[in-house]
């Protein structure tokens, strides 16, 4: 159900993703995240093509944290910001953070190997049904994703939607 991956550049850090649907307490979760009572990123999975997209954002966030170059105040807000194709932080939160009425949420944690208790603590706070992270594409809204990242039909003939999205995430700092 959970997807945990070690970061290659930072092997002491792992990224765990947990996907929930039929969530009934999104407003409460969002408020807890704003208040700093949830130590994780709460992502709207409809704007994600694949879990790899989130791994790219988390890897970049950890790297920026280690080099002291984050643009936001916390590691988890940096992950949300890194998903966005633009440099507007508030826009990133609107598009990729959860909203009060959302019925699905992807919880993302960056942790050391010995911090598995965090996973069960956060999972217990979500009033919803956990599903395998591999099912994230079933919740994706491809039309919204293509519009946000400005993916053209011609571009999709030579690569996947995931390729286009990750490319834009990776190059937003240099464009």
Short mmCIF file of C-alpha atoms in Angstrom, two decimals:
data_model
loop_
_atom_site.label_atom_id
_atom_site.label_comp_id
_atom_site.label_asym_id
_atom_site.label_seq_id
_atom_site.Cartn_x
_atom_site.Cartn_y
_atom_site.Cartn_z
CA UNK A 1 0.00 0.00 0.00
CA UNK A 2 2.77 2.43 0.93
CA UNK A 3 5.51 3.19 -1.55
CA UNK A 4 8.87 3.84 0.12
CA UNK A 5 11.92 4.74 -1.91
CA UNK A 6 15.42 5.64 -0.79
CA UNK A 7 16.88 8.82 -2.26
CA UNK A 8 20.00 7.93 -4.24
CA UNK A 9 21.89 11.14 -3.45
CA UNK A 10 20.83 11.04 0.20
CA UNK A 11 20.69 7.36 1.20
CA UNK A 12 19.92 8.27 4.81
CA UNK A 13 16.57 9.68 3.61
CA UNK A 14 13.55 7.79 2.31
CA UNK A 15 10.36 9.10 0.73
CA UNK A 16 7.12 7.31 1.58
CA UNK A 17 3.87 7.90 -0.29
CA UNK A 18 0.45 6.83 1.00
CA UNK A 19 -2.65 7.24 -1.18
CA UNK A 20 -6.17 7.55 0.23
CA UNK A 21 -9.54 7.92 -1.42
CA UNK A 22 -13.06 8.44 -0.04
CA UNK A 23 -11.47 10.89 2.42
CA UNK A 24 -14.04 12.56 4.64
CA UNK A 25 -11.82 14.89 6.71
CA UNK A 26 -9.81 16.81 4.10
CA UNK A 27 -10.61 20.17 5.73
CA UNK A 28 -9.36 18.94 9.10
CA UNK A 29 -6.20 17.46 7.56
CA UNK A 30 -5.46 20.67 5.66
CA UNK A 31 -5.86 22.74 8.82
CA UNK A 32 -3.56 20.40 10.77
CA UNK A 33 -0.94 20.74 8.03
CA UNK A 34 -1.22 24.54 8.10
CA UNK A 35 -0.86 24.49 11.90
CA UNK A 36 2.22 22.26 11.64
CA UNK A 37 0.53 19.31 13.38
CA UNK A 38 1.08 16.97 10.43
CA UNK A 39 4.70 16.38 9.53
CA UNK A 40 4.13 15.57 5.86
CA UNK A 41 2.96 16.94 2.52
CA UNK A 42 -0.72 16.55 1.65
CA UNK A 43 -1.05 16.44 -2.14
CA UNK A 44 -4.08 16.50 -4.42
CA UNK A 45 -3.54 13.30 -6.47
CA UNK A 46 -5.73 14.46 -9.37
CA UNK A 47 -2.82 16.65 -10.52
CA UNK A 48 -0.27 13.81 -10.54
CA UNK A 49 0.45 11.52 -13.48
CA UNK A 50 2.57 9.00 -11.61
CA UNK A 51 4.30 8.52 -8.24
CA UNK A 52 7.64 9.19 -9.97
CA UNK A 53 6.58 12.82 -10.39
CA UNK A 54 6.38 13.14 -6.63
CA UNK A 55 9.71 11.39 -6.10
CA UNK A 56 11.35 13.97 -8.39
CA UNK A 57 9.80 16.83 -6.39
CA UNK A 58 10.83 15.30 -3.05
CA UNK A 59 14.39 14.60 -4.23
CA UNK A 60 14.76 18.20 -5.39
CA UNK A 61 13.31 19.48 -2.10
CA UNK A 62 15.76 17.45 0.01
CA UNK A 63 18.66 18.63 -2.18
CA UNK A 64 17.61 22.29 -1.82
CA UNK A 65 17.21 21.84 1.93
CA UNK A 66 20.70 20.33 2.25
CA UNK A 67 22.24 23.15 0.19
CA UNK A 68 20.25 25.88 2.00
CA UNK A 69 18.48 27.08 -1.15
CA UNK A 70 14.81 26.34 -0.44
CA UNK A 71 12.30 28.92 -1.65
CA UNK A 72 9.66 27.98 0.94
CA UNK A 73 9.74 27.63 4.72
CA UNK A 74 9.61 23.86 5.09
CA UNK A 75 10.65 20.68 3.32
CA UNK A 76 7.02 19.66 2.76
CA UNK A 77 5.95 22.99 1.31
CA UNK A 78 9.03 22.79 -0.94
CA UNK A 79 7.82 19.42 -2.26
CA UNK A 80 4.44 20.96 -3.18
CA UNK A 81 6.18 23.95 -4.76
CA UNK A 82 8.47 21.69 -6.81
CA UNK A 83 5.47 19.98 -8.42
CA UNK A 84 4.41 23.26 -10.00
CA UNK A 85 5.55 24.40 -13.46
CA UNK A 86 5.64 28.02 -12.26
CA UNK A 87 7.56 29.92 -9.57
CA UNK A 88 4.40 31.15 -7.83
CA UNK A 89 4.26 29.53 -4.37
CA UNK A 90 0.61 30.33 -3.61
CA UNK A 91 -0.43 29.02 -7.03
CA UNK A 92 1.42 25.77 -6.32
CA UNK A 93 -0.51 25.32 -3.08
CA UNK A 94 -3.84 25.97 -4.84
CA UNK A 95 -3.12 23.46 -7.59
CA UNK A 96 -1.24 20.72 -5.74
CA UNK A 97 -2.18 21.03 -2.07
CA UNK A 98 -5.41 19.55 -0.80
CA UNK A 99 -8.60 21.61 -0.55
CA UNK A 100 -11.35 21.32 2.05
CA UNK A 101 -13.67 19.44 -0.32
CA UNK A 102 -11.19 16.93 -1.74
CA UNK A 103 -12.07 13.25 -1.43
CA UNK A 104 -8.59 11.87 -2.16
CA UNK A 105 -5.18 12.71 -0.74
CA UNK A 106 -1.59 11.59 -1.25
CA UNK A 107 0.44 11.83 1.95
CA UNK A 108 4.20 12.23 1.44
CA UNK A 109 6.79 11.79 4.17
CA UNK A 110 10.55 12.23 4.07
CA UNK A 111 12.13 10.26 6.90
CA UNK A 112 15.10 8.28 8.16
CA UNK A 113 14.96 4.50 8.11
CA UNK A 114 14.10 4.26 11.82
CA UNK A 115 11.13 6.62 11.71
CA UNK A 116 8.44 4.15 10.63
CA UNK A 117 6.18 5.22 13.52
CA UNK A 118 5.47 8.48 11.65
CA UNK A 119 3.72 6.50 8.91
CA UNK A 120 1.15 4.86 11.17
CA UNK A 121 0.60 8.10 13.12
CA UNK A 122 -0.30 10.05 9.98
CA UNK A 123 -2.29 7.20 8.40
CA UNK A 124 -4.43 7.08 11.56
CA UNK A 125 -5.38 10.75 11.10
CA UNK A 126 -6.86 10.19 7.62
CA UNK A 127 -10.55 9.23 7.57
CA UNK A 128 -10.50 7.40 4.26
CA UNK A 129 -9.63 4.16 2.50
CA UNK A 130 -5.97 3.54 1.72
CA UNK A 131 -5.29 2.25 -1.78
CA UNK A 132 -2.02 1.23 -3.48
CA UNK A 133 0.06 4.22 -4.63
CA UNK A 134 0.40 2.49 -8.01
CA UNK A 135 -3.33 3.33 -8.56
CA UNK A 136 -2.64 7.08 -8.59
CA UNK A 137 -3.22 7.32 -12.34
CA UNK A 138 -6.85 6.25 -11.80
CA UNK A 139 -7.36 9.50 -9.84
CA UNK A 140 -5.46 11.73 -12.31
CA UNK A 141 -7.20 14.40 -14.37
CA UNK A 142 -5.13 14.25 -17.57
CA UNK A 143 -6.93 17.20 -19.21
CA UNK A 144 -6.15 19.52 -16.26
CA UNK A 145 -2.57 18.29 -16.11
CA UNK A 146 -2.02 18.90 -19.83
CA UNK A 147 -3.50 22.39 -19.54
CA UNK A 148 -1.45 23.34 -16.46
CA UNK A 149 1.85 22.10 -17.91
CA UNK A 150 0.96 23.31 -21.45
CA UNK A 151 1.56 19.91 -23.04
CA UNK A 152 0.80 19.89 -26.77
CA UNK A 153 -0.60 16.89 -28.69
CA UNK A 154 2.51 16.93 -30.86
CA UNK A 155 4.69 16.61 -27.77
CA UNK A 156 2.80 13.49 -26.72
CA UNK A 157 3.70 11.77 -29.99
CA UNK A 158 7.39 11.64 -29.04
CA UNK A 159 7.07 11.05 -25.29
CA UNK A 160 4.64 10.38 -22.47
CA UNK A 161 2.67 12.87 -20.40
CA UNK A 162 4.91 11.95 -17.45
CA UNK A 163 8.02 12.81 -19.52
CA UNK A 164 6.58 16.24 -20.37
CA UNK A 165 5.56 16.99 -16.77
CA UNK A 166 8.88 15.93 -15.21
CA UNK A 167 10.78 17.91 -17.85
CA UNK A 168 8.88 21.08 -16.94
CA UNK A 169 9.33 20.49 -13.21
CA UNK A 170 13.07 20.02 -13.66
CA UNK A 171 13.61 23.05 -15.86
CA UNK A 172 11.37 25.65 -14.20
CA UNK A 173 14.35 27.19 -12.39
CA UNK A 174 16.26 27.80 -15.61
CA UNK A 175 13.46 28.97 -17.89
#
